[in-house]
Amino acid sequence: MTDFHISRRGILAGSTLLLASTALTRIAAAQTPKGGGRLVVAADSEPRNLNPAIVASNGVFFVANKVIEPLAEASFEGKDGLEPRLATAWEGSKDGLSVTFKLREGVTWHDGKPFTSADVAFSALQIWKPLQNLGRTVFKDLVAVDTPDAHTAIFRFGKPVPFQLIRNALPALTSVVPKHVFENGDIATNPANVALIGTGPFKFAEHKPGQYYRLARNTNYWGKGEPYLDEIVYRVLPDRAAAASALEAEEIHLAAFSAVPLADLERISKVPGIEVISKGYEALTYQLVVEINHRRKELADLKVRQAIAHAIDKDFVVKTIFLGYAKTSTGLVPRYDTQFYTPDVPTYAFDATKANALLDEAGYARGANGVRFSLKLLPAPYFNETKQFGDYLRQALAKIGIDAVIVNNDSAAHQKAVYTDHAFDLAIAPTVYRGDPAISTTILVQSGVPDGVPFSNQGGYAKPELDGLIAKAAETIGEKARTDLYKDLQRLAAADLPLINVAEWGFITVARKTVHNVSSNPRWAVSNWADTWIET
């Protein structure tokens, strides 16, 4: 095993940083990619399970998707916003009962075994459907995968499933793992969940806990001439302030997922040789959401929920908390999704006077101390912005006579309090929109979700009309009809406010100008980086 040590000298051995050339501008499109070099990036976590077929999350994808590949990846220019990976073509039947995938030929696993349709069938039936956090929903009606030859996989469903949904799920939910590695023994405890074996452009080389992950070039990758990099090293820097310092000290080349705090961006953008990039997260949109416990008498009253919505100055939140690196939200679907988004929904302009009037109408008069009632407010601890919004919301609610008491928890305690114990009145969540409302959005508002499911409706909200729309969309095969149903869902949710959508944001990458092909697709940070290269 290679003895690897991270240092400024080590980075310079992998790539020469052209800091003296402050006039150099990025002209990647006009330059010929060069092979070689080591790319060192910041990582703020070390997932216990790195298998993206089981754990479909950005923290896992960030490292694992360079090693393990999905059937297709998101694309700025590809048909339906997709680019082939392990599948080269896909087609859904008119009755919604099957999807046929043509698979890429000449692909081998990192251990030398051939990639075949048997791997896809195994991944789908034994992992995505029963084990994956998102696949349990999308593939719940999958009953079989036929493999008539080594490069064809036909998914069979027990009831009609919209092809639009399956297609939209391909980038995030279809990571393929080797059957021969996982078919014997307990999948959940297989060592290959950490020491990954894939088909991707990079091989898993080593992990030193608390220090780094190292990936090495796959010399047998199916992509002609790719990858360009010799190595990728993820240096573990859990303190976000450390990422900016490491970039300036030439210890890393790149920090993705807003690892450099927003407050530091203006300053660091002026450092010679460094640039700030907002492109490349279009398909990784996060939404700032106020979750509401409808079991609380006051919050079960629509007028109270409307008053809270009117008390929030979304423009202020975007400008002050997100420093302009976000957009105001109108509802369940973010603005970027041209497939499903509609602006034709009820909105709640910032208006404290109207908020106070609504609370008066609801019968919640101010007491002698000016307080109408108190609420327990739990901000999610995952991002600085969610915590800062918690402080803002407390102040905004105070102005309309609601005393919000903030309860801060670590990640595990927050998830238990909100999604298992329901020990909250209001909570602040950073939900993820994954390209189709059925993947991870309808679960935020539909009733009947079991206790303990993170980022789901655990507020006791139930509306038959809304549940009916979700159920109908789930079985509607026609794309236009299905899209229209989700637009109706947005209108109904915005009118009834099961939760309050405040803002939507992508992330920021800060990188050395010597790194090229950064942000080349809408999920760049979690894509395979086969075409990324570095000046050496």
XYZ file of C-alpha atoms in Angstrom:
536
model
C 0.000 0.000 0.000
C 1.306 3.422 -0.898
C 2.539 5.586 1.984
C 0.915 8.900 1.169
C 1.533 12.153 3.045
C -0.376 15.350 2.348
C 1.728 18.469 2.240
C 2.306 21.503 0.081
C 5.336 19.707 -1.331
C 3.206 16.662 -2.142
C 0.703 18.716 -4.060
C 3.373 20.496 -6.003
C 4.823 17.123 -6.927
C 1.510 16.232 -8.525
C 0.832 19.571 -10.207
C 2.632 22.862 -10.618
C 0.497 25.721 -9.370
C 0.753 28.772 -11.586
C 0.200 31.342 -8.852
C 2.559 33.857 -10.346
C 0.404 34.150 -13.426
C -2.311 36.355 -11.975
C -3.379 37.437 -15.435
C -4.078 33.851 -16.475
C -7.745 33.307 -17.246
C -9.527 30.009 -17.558
C -9.500 28.972 -21.199
C -10.231 25.265 -20.751
C -12.413 25.181 -23.843
C -9.481 26.316 -25.965
C -6.890 24.087 -24.302
C -6.124 20.452 -24.911
C -6.627 18.357 -21.764
C -3.396 17.028 -20.318
C -3.016 13.701 -18.544
C -1.400 13.153 -15.175
C -1.308 14.922 -11.865
C -2.844 14.553 -8.444
C -5.966 16.525 -7.530
C -6.361 17.249 -3.810
C -9.824 18.296 -2.632
C -11.452 19.054 0.702
C -13.841 16.532 2.281
C -15.859 17.457 5.349
C -17.090 13.977 6.312
C -16.212 10.286 6.260
C -19.362 8.225 5.606
C -19.378 4.874 7.377
C -20.887 3.248 4.293
C -19.471 4.458 0.976
C -21.674 2.288 -1.238
C -23.894 4.619 -3.316
C -26.143 1.715 -4.325
C -27.212 1.528 -0.660
C -26.763 5.113 0.541
C -27.906 7.520 -2.168
C -26.620 10.766 -0.663
C -24.334 13.537 -1.808
C -21.801 12.891 0.956
C -21.338 9.349 -0.372
C -21.572 10.266 -4.072
C -18.820 12.874 -3.679
C -16.193 10.142 -3.245
C -17.885 6.948 -4.447
C -19.174 8.103 -7.847
C -15.653 8.296 -9.168
C -15.404 4.553 -8.528
C -18.949 3.208 -8.945
C -21.096 4.344 -11.873
C -24.834 4.763 -12.474
C -26.691 3.775 -15.622
C -26.806 7.442 -16.707
C -25.610 10.837 -15.487
C -27.164 14.275 -15.596
C -26.195 16.469 -18.548
C -26.630 20.074 -19.609
C -27.065 19.106 -23.259
C -28.125 15.454 -23.407
C -31.585 14.253 -24.382
C -33.934 14.549 -21.390
C -31.010 16.002 -19.443
C -29.100 12.705 -19.398
C -25.798 11.297 -20.643
C -25.101 7.546 -20.948
C -22.843 5.811 -18.457
C -23.230 2.051 -17.961
C -26.386 2.117 -20.065
C -26.196 3.431 -23.608
C -29.955 3.519 -24.293
C -33.223 3.125 -22.391
C -36.840 2.833 -23.455
C -40.087 2.482 -21.528
C -43.067 0.428 -22.707
C -46.348 2.174 -23.471
C -48.142 0.317 -20.688
C -45.579 1.378 -18.048
C -44.844 -2.220 -17.085
C -41.278 -2.458 -18.396
C -38.121 -0.466 -19.134
C -35.406 -1.868 -21.409
C -31.771 -0.856 -20.934
C -29.032 -1.481 -23.482
C -25.778 -1.749 -21.574
C -22.292 -0.618 -22.497
C -20.070 -3.343 -23.909
C -16.378 -3.867 -23.166
C -16.617 -2.698 -19.545
C -14.729 -4.481 -16.765
C -14.850 -4.253 -13.000
C -11.746 -3.052 -11.216
C -10.945 -6.653 -10.290
C -10.900 -7.618 -13.980
C -14.252 -9.425 -14.179
C -16.647 -8.393 -17.004
C -19.598 -6.078 -16.341
C -22.861 -7.686 -17.504
C -26.613 -7.425 -17.230
C -26.459 -9.831 -14.274
C -24.804 -7.054 -12.247
C -27.619 -4.646 -13.083
C -30.299 -7.216 -12.185
C -28.613 -8.016 -8.887
C -28.134 -4.338 -7.974
C -31.754 -3.493 -8.755
C -33.460 -6.432 -7.060
C -31.148 -7.069 -4.132
C -29.991 -3.547 -3.272
C -31.888 -0.628 -4.842
C -35.351 -1.989 -4.111
C -34.916 -3.458 -0.602
C -31.985 -1.505 0.838
C -31.476 1.887 -0.779
C -32.875 4.903 1.056
C -34.457 6.324 -2.132
C -34.799 3.186 -4.237
C -37.248 1.636 -1.781
C -39.838 4.088 -3.086
C -38.982 4.381 -6.774
C -38.429 0.651 -7.329
C -41.061 -0.680 -4.899
C -43.099 -2.208 -7.760
C -40.113 -3.808 -9.510
C -40.778 -7.556 -9.623
C -38.133 -8.904 -12.007
C -35.192 -7.990 -14.217
C -34.869 -10.101 -17.351
C -31.389 -10.532 -18.841
C -31.840 -12.007 -22.346
C -28.176 -11.345 -23.065
C -25.127 -9.931 -21.321
C -25.872 -6.365 -22.419
C -29.648 -6.092 -22.092
C -31.624 -5.643 -18.870
C -35.423 -5.460 -18.924
C -37.038 -4.137 -15.751
C -40.494 -5.638 -15.111
C -42.979 -3.860 -12.846
C -46.025 -5.336 -11.131
C -48.064 -2.203 -11.842
C -47.604 0.694 -14.270
C -44.672 2.928 -13.325
C -44.052 6.240 -15.147
C -41.030 5.993 -17.419
C -40.474 9.702 -16.722
C -39.820 8.807 -13.064
C -37.406 5.975 -13.847
C -35.558 8.183 -16.328
C -35.270 11.054 -13.837
C -34.005 8.658 -11.165
C -31.117 7.241 -13.229
C -28.303 9.550 -12.043
C -28.927 9.247 -8.298
C -30.565 5.865 -7.788
C -28.898 3.405 -10.183
C -25.328 2.885 -8.972
C -24.345 -0.590 -10.168
C -22.207 -2.882 -8.014
C -20.608 -6.257 -8.919
C -22.811 -9.276 -8.284
C -19.832 -11.563 -7.794
C -18.594 -9.418 -4.900
C -21.920 -8.971 -3.081
C -23.974 -12.103 -3.788
C -22.527 -14.160 -0.928
C -22.969 -13.097 2.687
C -24.589 -10.043 4.245
C -24.690 -7.138 1.790
C -24.830 -4.554 4.592
C -21.547 -5.712 6.150
C -19.612 -6.487 2.959
C -16.102 -4.937 3.062
C -16.713 -3.622 -0.482
C -19.123 -1.083 1.016
C -15.960 0.803 2.020
C -13.170 -0.633 -0.141
C -15.202 0.002 -3.275
C -15.010 -2.068 -6.463
C -16.577 -0.417 -9.483
C -16.297 0.259 -13.198
C -15.518 3.963 -12.882
C -12.531 6.013 -14.003
C -10.856 5.736 -10.608
C -10.081 2.795 -8.348
C -10.385 2.937 -4.580
C -6.799 2.913 -3.267
C -6.866 3.623 0.458
C -8.568 5.395 3.332
C -6.769 6.652 6.409
C -9.509 7.670 8.890
C -9.337 11.283 9.921
C -6.804 12.027 7.171
C -7.779 11.207 3.585
C -9.284 8.987 0.906
C -7.102 8.220 -2.106
C -8.353 7.130 -5.536
C -6.048 5.982 -8.346
C -6.467 6.090 -12.127
C -8.220 3.113 -13.711
C -6.010 2.362 -16.703
C -8.678 0.060 -18.186
C -11.537 2.558 -18.084
C -14.015 2.290 -20.962
C -13.909 6.043 -21.663
C -11.350 6.584 -24.411
C -8.322 8.448 -23.077
C -9.971 9.000 -19.695
C -9.481 9.723 -16.909
C -6.880 12.430 -17.192
C -5.893 12.583 -13.531
C -3.524 10.049 -11.973
C -4.991 10.421 -8.500
C -7.682 12.142 -6.492
C -7.045 12.702 -2.799
C -9.858 13.792 -0.488
C -8.292 15.516 2.473
C -10.569 15.363 5.506
C -11.205 18.901 6.728
C -14.351 18.855 8.899
C -13.821 22.485 9.934
C -15.183 24.594 7.072
C -12.912 27.499 7.910
C -9.956 25.211 7.241
C -10.863 24.737 3.571
C -10.263 28.372 2.683
C -6.960 28.373 4.544
C -5.870 25.163 2.819
C -6.649 26.623 -0.616
C -4.671 29.765 0.091
C -1.776 27.778 1.549
C -1.676 25.627 -1.623
C -2.493 22.484 0.367
C -5.589 21.635 -1.710
C -6.747 22.470 -5.221
C -10.493 22.451 -4.806
C -13.269 22.758 -2.230
C -16.779 21.738 -3.366
C -20.212 21.806 -1.679
C -19.637 25.276 -0.227
C -16.828 23.965 1.959
C -15.574 27.557 1.914
C -18.139 29.541 3.946
C -20.234 32.013 1.963
C -18.893 34.860 4.097
C -15.362 34.139 2.812
C -16.214 34.001 -0.889
C -15.809 37.672 -1.742
C -12.375 37.793 -0.109
C -11.071 34.516 -1.521
C -12.326 35.333 -5.029
C -9.715 38.109 -5.100
C -6.829 35.785 -4.280
C -4.656 35.314 -7.397
C -5.074 31.891 -8.969
C -8.381 31.066 -7.249
C -11.910 31.285 -8.632
C -15.420 30.898 -7.255
C -17.775 28.720 -9.340
C -21.534 28.435 -8.800
C -22.270 26.295 -11.865
C -22.440 22.513 -11.607
C -25.051 22.056 -8.876
C -28.234 22.637 -10.862
C -29.426 19.060 -10.268
C -28.410 19.139 -6.594
C -30.765 21.857 -5.404
C -31.375 22.157 -1.671
C -34.501 23.779 -0.293
C -34.781 25.684 2.979
C -38.036 24.469 4.522
C -39.969 25.188 7.712
C -41.436 21.890 8.880
C -44.663 22.212 10.876
C -46.068 19.913 13.556
C -49.788 19.943 12.815
C -50.495 18.087 16.053
C -50.057 21.418 17.796
C -53.497 23.085 18.001
C -52.308 26.512 16.905
C -50.369 25.152 13.928
C -53.304 23.057 12.753
C -55.023 26.387 12.001
C -54.372 27.485 8.411
C -54.512 31.170 9.392
C -51.624 30.645 11.813
C -49.567 28.912 9.113
C -50.362 31.756 6.709
C -49.317 34.283 9.357
C -45.961 32.539 9.801
C -45.464 32.537 6.023
C -46.193 36.283 5.834
C -43.764 36.937 8.714
C -40.794 35.610 6.707
C -38.941 38.087 4.504
C -37.598 35.675 1.889
C -35.673 38.389 0.036
C -33.885 39.294 3.275
C -33.053 35.635 3.887
C -31.544 35.255 0.402
C -29.541 38.473 0.605
C -28.407 38.271 4.230
C -28.104 34.601 5.135
C -27.197 33.239 1.698
C -25.400 36.432 0.606
C -27.243 36.289 -2.713
C -26.209 32.673 -3.478
C -29.821 31.438 -3.410
C -33.281 32.183 -4.783
C -36.589 32.677 -3.041
C -38.839 29.632 -3.181
C -42.487 29.479 -4.206
C -43.221 25.874 -3.291
C -42.353 22.196 -3.463
C -40.543 22.268 -6.824
C -37.532 24.565 -7.352
C -37.462 27.101 -10.147
C -34.695 25.381 -12.117
C -36.804 22.295 -12.879
C -38.441 23.259 -16.151
C -40.150 19.851 -16.309
C -42.376 20.347 -13.275
C -42.092 23.867 -11.859
C -45.022 26.265 -12.008
C -45.035 29.829 -10.660
C -48.843 29.740 -10.694
C -49.226 29.133 -6.953
C -50.462 31.178 -3.965
C -47.648 33.272 -2.513
C -47.128 35.035 0.805
C -45.473 38.414 0.538
C -43.579 39.646 3.587
C -46.214 41.563 5.539
C -46.026 41.667 9.343
C -49.240 43.709 9.529
C -51.166 41.037 7.653
C -49.543 38.321 9.761
C -50.687 40.012 12.954
C -54.205 40.461 11.550
C -54.414 36.748 10.665
C -53.383 35.757 14.186
C -55.993 38.120 15.623
C -58.634 36.568 13.349
C -57.582 33.113 14.508
C -58.310 34.168 18.092
C -54.748 34.290 19.409
C -54.602 37.653 21.135
C -51.407 39.026 22.618
C -51.024 38.657 26.358
C -49.837 41.370 28.709
C -46.254 40.541 27.721
C -47.096 40.837 24.033
C -46.858 37.076 23.448
C -49.691 35.131 21.823
C -48.194 31.666 22.373
C -44.821 29.902 22.446
C -43.346 27.331 20.070
C -40.388 24.975 20.147
C -38.127 25.635 17.127
C -35.486 23.093 16.042
C -33.012 24.247 13.352
C -31.229 21.432 11.504
C -27.524 21.454 12.418
C -26.194 20.438 8.988
C -25.440 23.874 7.522
C -24.556 27.284 8.910
C -27.441 28.676 6.870
C -30.077 26.513 8.567
C -28.823 27.571 11.985
C -28.680 31.233 10.981
C -32.210 31.024 9.588
C -33.322 29.623 12.934
C -32.098 32.781 14.651
C -33.778 34.934 12.012
C -37.089 33.057 12.257
C -37.134 33.412 16.033
C -36.834 37.195 15.653
C -39.401 37.342 12.830
C -41.947 35.400 14.867
C -41.351 37.594 17.915
C -42.519 40.572 15.877
C -45.937 38.941 15.433
C -46.249 37.814 19.029
C -44.997 34.223 18.758
C -42.269 33.247 21.200
C -40.068 30.694 19.437
C -37.705 28.860 21.776
C -34.733 27.456 19.870
C -33.579 23.926 20.673
C -30.214 23.053 19.134
C -29.185 19.408 18.743
C -26.474 17.446 17.004
C -27.443 15.594 13.826
C -28.516 12.330 15.472
C -30.533 14.017 18.212
C -32.183 16.385 15.728
C -33.305 13.552 13.458
C -34.670 11.583 16.408
C -36.529 14.584 17.852
C -38.155 15.587 14.550
C -38.647 12.365 12.611
C -39.138 9.773 15.368
C -40.282 11.471 18.578
C -42.123 14.401 16.904
C -40.755 16.572 19.723
C -40.963 19.856 17.836
C -43.416 22.545 16.832
C -41.390 24.051 13.998
C -38.209 22.611 12.517
C -35.893 23.899 9.816
C -34.793 21.383 7.186
C -32.484 21.484 4.163
C -34.376 19.106 1.897
C -32.915 17.917 -1.419
C -34.793 18.031 -4.719
C -33.639 15.149 -6.923
C -35.073 15.868 -10.350
C -38.555 14.395 -9.898
C -41.139 15.131 -7.184
C -41.711 11.411 -6.561
C -38.096 10.733 -5.571
C -37.717 12.784 -2.392
C -40.332 15.577 -2.417
C -43.835 14.096 -2.196
C -42.726 12.263 0.951
C -42.455 15.667 2.640
C -46.209 16.225 2.473
C -47.979 12.877 1.995
C -49.523 11.165 5.012
C -48.875 7.660 6.304
C -45.057 7.763 6.269
C -43.703 5.512 9.071
C -42.038 7.156 12.043
C -38.278 7.463 11.832
C -37.950 8.256 8.121
C -35.712 11.344 7.803
C -36.893 14.257 5.653
C -40.482 13.075 5.525
C -43.878 14.263 6.731
C -43.617 13.608 10.448
C -45.765 16.609 11.367
C -49.065 14.739 11.411
C -50.351 16.551 8.319
C -52.979 14.675 6.323
C -55.134 15.907 3.461
C -56.963 13.308 1.329
C -57.031 15.589 -1.708
C -53.261 16.025 -1.609
C -52.621 12.316 -0.991
C -54.923 11.563 -3.914
C -52.914 13.746 -6.273
C -49.695 12.015 -5.230
C -51.219 8.562 -5.686
C -52.652 9.452 -9.093
C -49.340 10.892 -10.314
C -47.570 7.717 -9.181
C -49.577 5.630 -11.645
C -49.973 8.125 -14.499
C -47.869 7.049 -17.464
C -48.390 10.020 -19.804
C -45.706 12.647 -19.195
C -47.910 15.699 -19.749
C -50.697 14.368 -17.559
C -48.213 13.425 -14.831
C -46.508 16.810 -15.026
C -49.864 18.581 -14.769
C -50.732 16.579 -11.647
C -47.514 17.715 -9.982
C -48.317 21.304 -10.890
C -51.706 20.833 -9.202
C -49.859 19.427 -6.199
C -47.682 22.540 -6.008
C -50.768 24.758 -6.052
C -52.550 22.766 -3.363
C -49.498 22.572 -1.098
C -48.852 26.314 -1.436
C -52.487 27.015 -0.506
C -52.679 24.649 2.479
C -49.091 25.028 3.736
C -48.227 21.594 5.126
C -44.774 23.184 5.287
C -43.280 26.506 4.212
C -40.690 26.669 1.418
C -38.411 29.656 1.966
C -35.387 29.472 -0.356
C -33.542 27.176 -2.722
C -29.834 27.017 -3.275
C -27.064 25.150 -4.961
C -23.525 25.022 -3.695
C -20.290 26.784 -4.524
C -16.991 25.313 -5.693
C -13.775 27.207 -5.012
C -10.866 25.972 -7.085
C -7.423 26.746 -8.355
C -7.484 28.006 -11.927
C -5.124 25.163 -12.794
C -8.040 22.729 -12.445
C -10.136 22.360 -15.597
C -13.547 20.923 -16.510
C -15.025 21.891 -13.186
C -18.838 22.217 -13.335
C -19.180 20.395 -16.666
C -22.542 18.846 -15.757
C -25.469 19.643 -13.408
C -24.206 17.152 -10.784
C -20.539 17.827 -11.291
C -19.377 17.458 -7.697
C -20.919 13.983 -7.489
C -20.138 12.884 -11.059
C -17.134 10.806 -12.097
C -14.576 13.547 -12.942
C -13.256 11.481 -15.849
C -12.787 14.635 -17.933
C -11.342 16.806 -15.163
C -7.697 17.660 -15.619
C -5.000 19.730 -14.013
C -2.133 21.757 -15.408
C 1.158 20.054 -14.668
